[in-house]
Coordinates of N, CA and C and ligand atoms in Angstrom, one line a residue:
X251 N 102.4 119.0 97.4 CA 102.6 117.8 98.7 C 103.2 117.2 98.0
X252 N 104.5 116.6 98.4 CA 105.2 115.3 98.1 C 104.3 114.1 98.4
X253 N 104.5 113.0 97.4 CA 103.7 111.8 97.6 C 104.4 110.8 98.6
X254 N 103.6 110.2 99.6 CA 104.4 109.8 100.9 C 103.7 107.9 100.9
X255 N 104.5 107.3 101.3 CA 104.7 105.8 101.2 C 103.2 105.6 102.2
X256 N 101.9 105.3 101.7 CA 101.1 104.8 102.4 C 101.2 103.6 103.7
X257 N 100.6 104.1 104.9 CA 100.8 103.1 105.9 C 99.6 101.7 105.4
X258 N 100.5 100.6 105.8 CA 100.0 98.9 105.7 C 98.9 98.8 106.9
X259 N 97.9 98.3 106.3 CA 96.4 98.0 107.5 C 97.3 96.6 108.3
X260 N 98.5 96.3 108.2 CA 98.7 95.0 108.8 C 100.5 95.3 108.9
X261 N 100.8 94.3 109.9 CA 102.4 94.4 110.4 C 102.9 93.4 109.2
X262 N 104.4 93.9 109.1 CA 105.2 93.4 108.1 C 105.5 91.7 108.3
X263 N 105.2 91.3 109.3 CA 105.4 89.8 109.6 C 103.9 89.1 109.6
X264 N 103.0 89.8 109.1 CA 101.3 89.5 108.9 C 101.0 88.3 108.4
X265 N 101.8 88.6 107.0 CA 101.5 87.7 105.9 C 101.9 86.3 105.9
X266 N 103.3 86.2 106.9 CA 104.0 85.0 106.8 C 103.0 83.8 107.0
X267 N 103.4 82.5 106.5 CA 104.5 82.3 105.6 C 104.1 82.4 104.5
X268 N 103.2 83.2 103.8 CA 102.8 83.3 102.3 C 103.9 84.1 101.7
X269 N 103.5 85.5 102.5 CA 104.7 86.4 101.7 C 105.7 86.7 103.4
X270 N 106.9 86.5 103.1 CA 107.4 86.9 104.3 C 107.7 88.4 104.7
X271 N 108.4 88.3 105.9 CA 108.5 89.8 106.6 C 109.8 90.4 105.5
X272 N 110.6 89.7 105.3 CA 112.1 89.9 104.4 C 111.4 90.6 103.1
X273 N 110.5 89.9 102.4 CA 109.9 90.1 101.1 C 109.1 91.4 101.3
X274 N 108.4 91.5 102.3 CA 107.9 93.1 102.4 C 108.6 94.2 102.7
X275 N 109.6 93.9 103.5 CA 110.8 95.0 104.0 C 111.6 95.4 102.8
X276 N 111.7 94.6 101.9 CA 112.1 95.1 100.4 C 111.2 95.5 99.5
X277 N 110.1 94.8 99.1 CA 109.1 95.3 98.2 C 108.3 96.5 98.7
X278 N 108.1 96.5 99.8 CA 107.2 97.3 100.6 C 108.2 98.9 100.8
X279 N 108.9 98.5 101.6 CA 109.9 99.5 102.2 C 111.0 99.9 101.4
X280 N 111.6 99.4 100.3 CA 112.8 99.8 99.4 C 112.0 100.0 97.9
X281 N 111.3 98.8 97.6 CA 110.9 99.2 96.2 C 109.7 100.0 95.9
X282 N 108.6 99.9 97.0 CA 107.6 100.9 96.8 C 108.1 102.5 97.1
X283 N 108.8 102.4 98.0 CA 109.4 103.4 98.7 C 110.2 104.3 97.9
X284 N 111.0 103.6 97.0 CA 111.8 104.0 95.8 C 111.1 104.5 94.7
X285 N 110.3 104.3 94.2 CA 109.3 104.7 93.2 C 108.6 105.7 93.7
X286 N 108.2 106.2 95.0 CA 107.6 107.4 95.5 C 108.7 108.4 95.3
X287 N 110.2 108.1 95.9 CA 111.3 109.1 95.8 C 111.5 109.3 94.6
X288 N 111.3 108.4 93.7 CA 111.6 108.8 92.2 C 110.6 110.0 91.5
X289 N 109.4 109.3 91.9 CA 108.4 110.6 91.6 C 108.4 112.0 92.1
X290 N 108.6 112.0 93.2 CA 108.6 113.1 93.9 C 109.8 114.0 93.6
X291 N 110.9 113.4 92.9 CA 112.0 114.0 92.4 C 111.7 114.4 90.9
X292 N 111.1 113.9 90.3 CA 110.9 114.1 89.1 C 109.8 115.3 88.4
X293 N 108.6 115.4 89.5 CA 107.6 116.1 89.1 C 107.8 117.4 89.2
X294 N 108.4 118.0 90.0 CA 108.9 119.6 90.4 C 109.2 120.2 89.0
X295 N 108.3 121.6 88.8 CA 108.6 122.1 87.3 C 107.8 121.5 86.2
X296 N 107.0 120.4 86.4 CA 106.5 119.8 85.5 C 104.7 120.1 85.6
X297 N 104.0 119.9 84.4 CA 102.5 120.2 84.5 C 101.8 119.0 85.7
X298 N 102.5 118.1 86.1 CA 102.3 116.9 87.0 C 102.8 117.5 88.6
X299 N 103.3 118.7 88.7 CA 103.5 119.0 90.0 C 102.3 119.3 91.1
X300 N 101.0 119.3 90.6 CA 100.2 119.3 91.5 C 98.9 118.1 91.2
X301 N 99.3 117.5 90.2 CA 98.3 116.3 89.9 C 98.1 115.5 90.9
X302 N 96.9 114.7 90.9 CA 96.6 113.4 91.7 C 97.5 112.6 91.2
X303 N 97.9 111.7 91.9 CA 98.5 110.2 91.5 C 97.5 109.6 90.2
X304 N 96.3 109.7 90.3 CA 95.2 109.0 89.2 C 95.3 109.8 87.9
X305 N 95.3 111.2 88.1 CA 95.8 112.0 86.9 C 97.1 111.7 86.4
X306 N 98.1 111.4 87.0 CA 99.5 111.1 86.5 C 99.4 110.0 85.9
X307 N 98.9 108.6 86.5 CA 99.1 107.2 85.5 C 98.1 107.4 84.4
X308 N 97.0 108.1 84.4 CA 96.3 108.4 83.3 C 96.9 109.3 82.0
X309 N 97.6 110.2 82.3 CA 98.0 111.3 81.4 C 99.5 110.9 80.9
X310 N 100.5 110.6 82.2 CA 101.8 110.7 82.0 C 102.6 109.8 81.0
X311 N 103.8 110.1 80.8 CA 104.5 109.5 79.7 C 105.9 109.4 80.7
X312 N 106.6 108.5 80.0 CA 108.2 108.4 80.3 C 108.1 108.0 81.8
X313 N 109.2 108.5 82.7 CA 109.7 108.2 83.9 C 108.5 108.7 84.9
X314 N 107.8 109.6 84.4 CA 106.9 110.0 85.5 C 105.6 109.3 85.4
X315 N 105.3 108.5 84.4 CA 104.2 107.4 84.2 C 105.1 106.4 84.9
X316 N 106.4 105.8 84.7 CA 106.6 104.7 85.2 C 106.7 104.7 86.6
X317 N 107.1 105.8 87.4 CA 107.3 105.8 88.6 C 105.8 105.9 89.3
X318 N 104.9 106.8 88.8 CA 103.8 107.1 89.4 C 103.0 106.1 89.2
X319 N 103.0 105.0 88.3 CA 101.9 103.9 87.9 C 102.6 103.0 88.8
X320 N 103.5 102.6 89.0 CA 104.6 102.1 90.1 C 103.9 102.0 91.4
X321 N 104.0 103.5 91.8 CA 103.5 104.0 93.1 C 101.9 103.7 93.2
X322 N 100.9 104.0 92.3 CA 99.9 103.3 92.2 C 99.5 101.8 92.3
X323 N 100.0 101.4 91.4 CA 100.0 99.9 91.5 C 100.4 99.0 92.7
X324 N 101.4 99.4 93.6 CA 101.6 98.9 94.6 C 101.1 98.7 95.8
X325 N 100.4 100.3 95.8 CA 99.5 100.8 96.8 C 98.3 99.7 97.0
X326 N 98.0 99.5 95.8 CA 96.4 99.0 95.2 C 96.8 97.4 95.6
X327 N 98.1 97.0 95.0 CA 98.3 95.7 95.3 C 98.5 95.5 96.8
X328 N 99.2 96.0 97.9 CA 99.3 95.8 99.1 C 97.8 96.1 100.0
X329 N 97.1 96.7 99.6 CA 96.1 97.3 100.5 C 94.9 95.9 100.0
X330 N 95.2 95.2 99.2 CA 94.4 94.0 98.8 C 94.4 92.3 99.8
X331 N 95.5 93.1 100.5 CA 95.8 91.5 101.6 C 95.6 92.1 102.8
X332 N 95.4 90.8 103.4 CA 94.8 91.0 105.1 C 95.1 89.7 105.6
X333 N 96.0 89.6 106.8 CA 96.1 88.3 107.4 C 94.8 87.5 107.7
X334 N 93.7 88.1 107.9 CA 92.3 87.5 108.3 C 91.2 87.9 107.4
X335 N 91.2 88.0 106.0 CA 90.4 88.7 105.2 C 89.4 87.5 104.7
X336 N 88.4 88.0 103.9 CA 87.4 87.3 103.4 C 88.2 86.4 102.4
X337 N 87.9 85.1 102.4 CA 88.5 84.4 101.4 C 87.7 84.1 99.6
X338 N 86.6 84.7 100.1 CA 85.9 84.4 98.9 C 85.1 85.6 98.3
X339 N 84.9 85.9 97.3 CA 84.2 87.1 96.8 C 82.8 87.4 97.4
X340 N 82.4 88.3 97.4 CA 80.8 88.6 98.1 C 80.0 89.6 97.0
X341 N 78.7 89.5 97.4 CA 77.7 90.3 96.8 C 77.9 90.5 95.6
X342 N 77.7 91.6 94.6 CA 77.5 91.4 92.8 C 78.6 91.0 92.4
X343 N 79.9 91.0 93.0 CA 80.9 90.4 92.4 C 81.2 89.0 92.5
X344 N 80.6 88.0 93.4 CA 80.7 87.0 93.5 C 79.7 86.6 92.0
X345 N 78.5 87.2 92.2 CA 77.5 86.9 91.2 C 78.2 87.1 89.8
X346 N 78.8 87.9 89.8 CA 79.8 88.4 88.2 C 80.4 87.5 87.9
X347 N 81.4 86.7 88.9 CA 82.5 85.8 88.8 C 81.6 84.6 88.1
X348 N 80.7 84.0 88.9 CA 79.9 83.1 88.7 C 79.6 83.1 87.5
X349 N 78.9 83.9 87.0 CA 78.1 84.4 85.7 C 79.0 84.2 84.7
X350 N 80.1 84.9 84.7 CA 81.4 84.9 83.6 C 82.1 83.6 83.4
X351 N 82.6 83.0 84.8 CA 83.8 82.3 84.9 C 83.2 80.8 85.2
X352 N 81.6 80.6 85.9 CA 81.4 79.6 86.3 C 81.2 79.3 87.6
X353 N 82.5 79.6 88.0 CA 82.9 79.4 89.6 C 84.1 80.1 89.6
X354 N 84.1 80.4 91.2 CA 85.4 81.4 91.7 C 86.5 80.5 91.6
X355 N 86.7 79.1 91.3 CA 87.9 78.3 90.9 C 88.4 78.3 89.8
X356 N 87.3 78.3 89.0 CA 87.8 78.5 87.3 C 88.0 79.9 87.3
X357 N 87.7 81.1 88.1 CA 88.1 82.3 87.8 C 89.5 82.3 88.4
X358 N 90.0 81.7 89.5 CA 91.2 81.7 89.8 C 92.2 80.8 88.9
X359 N 91.5 80.2 88.4 CA 92.6 79.3 87.4 C 93.0 80.0 86.3
X360 N 91.9 81.0 85.3 CA 92.1 81.8 84.7 C 93.3 82.9 84.8
X361 N 92.9 83.5 86.2 CA 93.7 84.4 86.4 C 95.2 84.0 86.7
X362 N 95.4 83.0 87.3 CA 96.7 82.6 87.7 C 97.6 82.0 86.2
X363 N 96.9 81.3 85.5 CA 97.4 80.9 84.1 C 97.6 82.5 83.5
X364 N 97.0 83.5 83.5 CA 97.4 84.8 82.8 C 98.9 85.6 83.8
X365 N 98.7 85.4 85.1 CA 100.0 85.5 85.5 C 101.3 84.6 85.5
X366 N 101.1 83.3 85.4 CA 102.3 82.5 85.2 C 102.8 82.8 83.7
X367 N 102.0 83.1 82.7 CA 102.5 83.3 81.2 C 102.8 84.8 81.1
X368 N 102.7 85.6 82.0 CA 103.4 87.2 81.6 C 104.6 87.0 81.0
X369 N 105.2 87.6 80.0 CA 106.3 87.2 80.2 C 107.2 88.4 80.7
X370 N 108.0 88.2 81.2 CA 108.7 89.3 81.9 C 108.2 90.1 83.0
X371 N 108.2 91.4 83.4 CA 107.9 92.0 84.5 C 106.5 92.6 84.3
X372 N 105.8 92.5 84.9 CA 104.3 93.2 84.6 C 103.4 93.3 86.0
X373 N 102.1 93.5 85.4 CA 101.1 93.1 86.3 C 99.9 92.3 85.7
X374 N 99.0 91.3 86.4 CA 98.0 91.0 86.0 C 96.6 91.6 86.4
X375 N 95.4 91.9 86.0 CA 94.5 92.6 86.5 C 93.1 91.9 86.4
X376 N 92.4 92.1 87.4 CA 90.8 91.7 87.3 C 90.1 93.3 86.7
X377 N 89.6 93.4 85.9 CA 89.0 94.6 85.9 C 87.4 94.7 85.4
X378 N 87.0 96.0 85.8 CA 85.3 95.9 85.7 C 85.3 96.7 84.3
X379 N 84.8 96.4 83.6 CA 84.3 97.1 82.4 C 83.3 98.2 82.3
X380 N 83.2 98.7 81.6 CA 82.0 100.0 81.5 C 80.8 99.1 81.4
X381 N 80.5 98.1 80.7 CA 79.3 97.4 80.7 C 78.7 96.5 82.0
X382 N 80.0 96.7 82.9 CA 79.7 95.9 84.3 C 80.3 94.5 84.3
X383 N 80.7 94.1 83.0 CA 81.6 92.6 83.0 C 83.1 92.8 83.6
X384 N 83.3 91.9 83.7 CA 85.0 91.4 84.1 C 85.7 91.1 82.8
X385 N 87.0 91.4 83.5 CA 88.0 90.9 82.1 C 89.4 90.7 83.1
X386 N 90.1 89.6 82.6 CA 91.4 89.6 82.9 C 92.4 90.5 81.9
X387 N 93.3 91.1 82.4 CA 94.0 91.8 81.3 C 95.7 92.0 82.0
X388 N 96.6 91.5 81.2 CA 98.2 91.3 81.3 C 98.7 92.9 80.8
X389 N 99.3 93.3 81.9 CA 100.2 94.4 81.3 C 101.7 94.4 81.6
X390 N 102.3 95.0 80.8 CA 103.8 95.0 81.2 C 104.4 95.9 82.0
X391 N 105.6 95.7 82.5 CA 106.0 97.2 83.2 C 105.2 97.6 84.3
X392 N 105.0 98.9 84.1 CA 104.2 99.7 84.8 C 102.7 100.0 84.6
X393 N 102.5 99.0 83.5 CA 100.8 99.2 82.8 C 100.1 99.1 84.0
X394 N 98.9 99.8 83.7 CA 97.7 100.4 84.6 C 96.5 100.2 83.8
X395 N 95.5 99.4 84.0 CA 94.1 99.5 82.9 C 93.1 100.9 82.9
X396 N 93.6 101.5 84.3 CA 92.7 102.9 84.0 C 93.1 103.7 82.5
X397 N 94.0 103.6 82.2 CA 94.5 104.2 81.0 C 93.7 103.8 79.9
X398 N 93.3 102.6 80.0 CA 92.4 102.3 78.9 C 90.7 101.9 79.7
X399 N 90.4 103.0 80.4 CA 88.8 103.3 80.9 C 88.6 102.0 81.7
X400 N 89.6 101.3 82.0 CA 88.9 100.0 82.9 C 89.0 100.4 84.5
X401 N 87.9 99.5 85.1 CA 88.1 99.9 86.6 C 89.1 98.8 87.3
X402 N 90.3 98.7 87.8 CA 90.9 97.7 88.6 C 90.1 97.3 89.9
X403 N 90.0 96.0 90.0 CA 89.7 95.3 90.7 C 90.7 94.6 91.9
X404 N 91.4 94.1 91.3 CA 92.8 93.2 91.8 C 93.7 93.1 91.1
X405 N 95.0 93.2 91.9 CA 96.0 93.1 91.1 C 97.0 92.0 91.5
X406 N 97.8 91.5 90.6 CA 98.8 90.8 91.0 C 100.2 91.0 90.5
X407 N 101.1 91.5 91.3 CA 102.4 92.0 90.9 C 103.3 90.8 90.5
X408 N 103.6 90.5 89.2 CA 104.6 89.1 89.0 C 106.1 89.9 88.4
X409 N 106.4 91.0 89.0 CA 107.7 91.6 89.0 C 108.4 90.3 90.1
X410 N 109.8 90.0 89.3 CA 110.6 88.9 90.4 C 110.6 89.5 91.8
X411 N 110.8 90.8 91.9 CA 111.1 91.3 93.4 C 109.9 91.0 93.9
X412 N 108.7 91.0 93.9 CA 107.4 90.5 94.4 C 107.7 89.1 95.1
X413 N 108.4 88.0 94.5 CA 108.4 86.9 95.1 C 109.7 85.9 95.2
X414 N 110.9 86.9 94.6 CA 112.0 86.1 94.3 C 112.7 85.6 95.8
X415 N 112.5 86.5 96.9 CA 113.3 85.9 98.2 C 112.6 84.7 98.9
X416 N 111.1 84.7 98.2 CA 110.2 83.6 99.1 C 110.3 82.3 98.0
X417 N 110.2 82.5 96.9 CA 110.2 81.8 95.9 C 110.8 80.9 94.8
X418 N 112.2 82.0 95.0 CA 113.1 82.2 93.7 C 112.3 82.4 92.6
X419 N 112.6 81.4 91.4 CA 111.9 82.0 90.2 C 110.7 81.0 90.2
X420 N 110.0 80.7 91.2 CA 109.0 79.4 90.9 C 107.7 80.5 91.1
X421 N 107.2 81.1 90.0 CA 106.2 82.1 90.0 C 105.0 81.3 90.2
X422 N 104.8 80.0 89.7 CA 103.4 79.4 90.4 C 103.1 79.1 92.0
X423 N 104.5 79.2 92.4 CA 104.4 78.8 93.9 C 103.4 80.3 94.3
X424 N 104.3 81.1 94.0 CA 104.0 82.5 94.7 C 102.5 82.9 94.4
X425 N 101.8 82.4 93.1 CA 100.5 82.9 93.0 C 99.5 81.6 93.9
X426 N 100.2 80.5 94.3 CA 99.5 79.5 95.4 C 99.3 80.6 96.5
X427 N 100.2 81.2 96.8 CA 100.2 81.9 98.1 C 99.3 83.1 98.2
X428 N 99.5 83.7 96.8 CA 98.8 85.1 96.5 C 97.5 84.8 97.0
X429 N 96.5 83.8 96.3 CA 95.3 83.4 97.1 C 95.1 83.5 98.6
X430 N 95.6 83.0 99.4 CA 95.9 83.1 100.4 C 95.6 83.8 101.6
X431 N 96.2 85.1 100.9 CA 96.0 86.5 101.6 C 95.4 87.5 101.3
X432 N 94.7 87.1 100.2 CA 93.8 88.3 99.6 C 92.6 88.4 100.4
X433 N 92.2 89.9 100.6 CA 90.7 89.9 101.4 C 89.8 90.4 100.4
X434 N 89.3 89.6 100.1 CA 87.9 89.6 99.2 C 86.7 90.6 99.6
X435 N 86.8 91.0 100.9 CA 86.0 92.2 101.2 C 86.2 93.4 100.7
X436 N 87.7 93.5 100.8 CA 88.4 95.0 99.8 C 88.3 94.9 98.4
X437 N 88.3 93.5 97.5 CA 88.1 93.2 96.4 C 86.7 93.7 95.8
X438 N 86.1 93.1 96.7 CA 84.4 93.0 96.3 C 83.7 94.5 96.3
X439 N 84.3 95.3 97.6 CA 84.1 96.5 97.8 C 84.1 97.6 96.3
X440 N 85.6 97.1 95.8 CA 86.1 97.9 94.7 C 85.1 97.8 93.5
X441 N 84.3 96.7 93.0 CA 83.1 96.4 92.4 C 82.1 97.1 92.7
X442 N 81.5 97.1 93.6 CA 80.5 98.2 94.2 C 80.5 99.5 93.9
X443 N 81.9 100.1 94.2 CA 82.3 101.4 94.0 C 81.9 101.8 92.7
Ligands
LIG673 MN1 106.6 95.2 93.0

């Protein structure tokens, strides 16, 4: 069965003014959809024809990996937002962040720095390691930490298509907006899972 663009749990104008409707129309409607279309064209006749998206992310290479991981990454990214979400981590994730980074603000500072300094296109991730501690990792292009045995909890897309219409080349302003639209209920739930 072909992969499909997941429905978003909010309207395309719901993240305004942090992320505009126009950005979502392109980023979700064109880029995310484009990766899905490419993936669906690439997999017939390969061993990934009946694979799950996660199997593709973990095992594929080349174009199938690039498009499959971009589908996974974008779905994960868009589902982390909510116009009326929880603004701070909760439960065991809140404890883990305080223990490791001292405070939520220090964590945000470190994650933002990692996102702002990532050279070129890619994704910055907060991950849960096997020993239950956290880490912040930079990945280039379509990179996904599942390939290194890490559990993704949060990601920021730093490809220019994620922010150029709203913030042009100003990645730090985009990061500022990013913190305002995250739903920490969703993100904290990933740590528990
Ligand atoms: Mn993107």
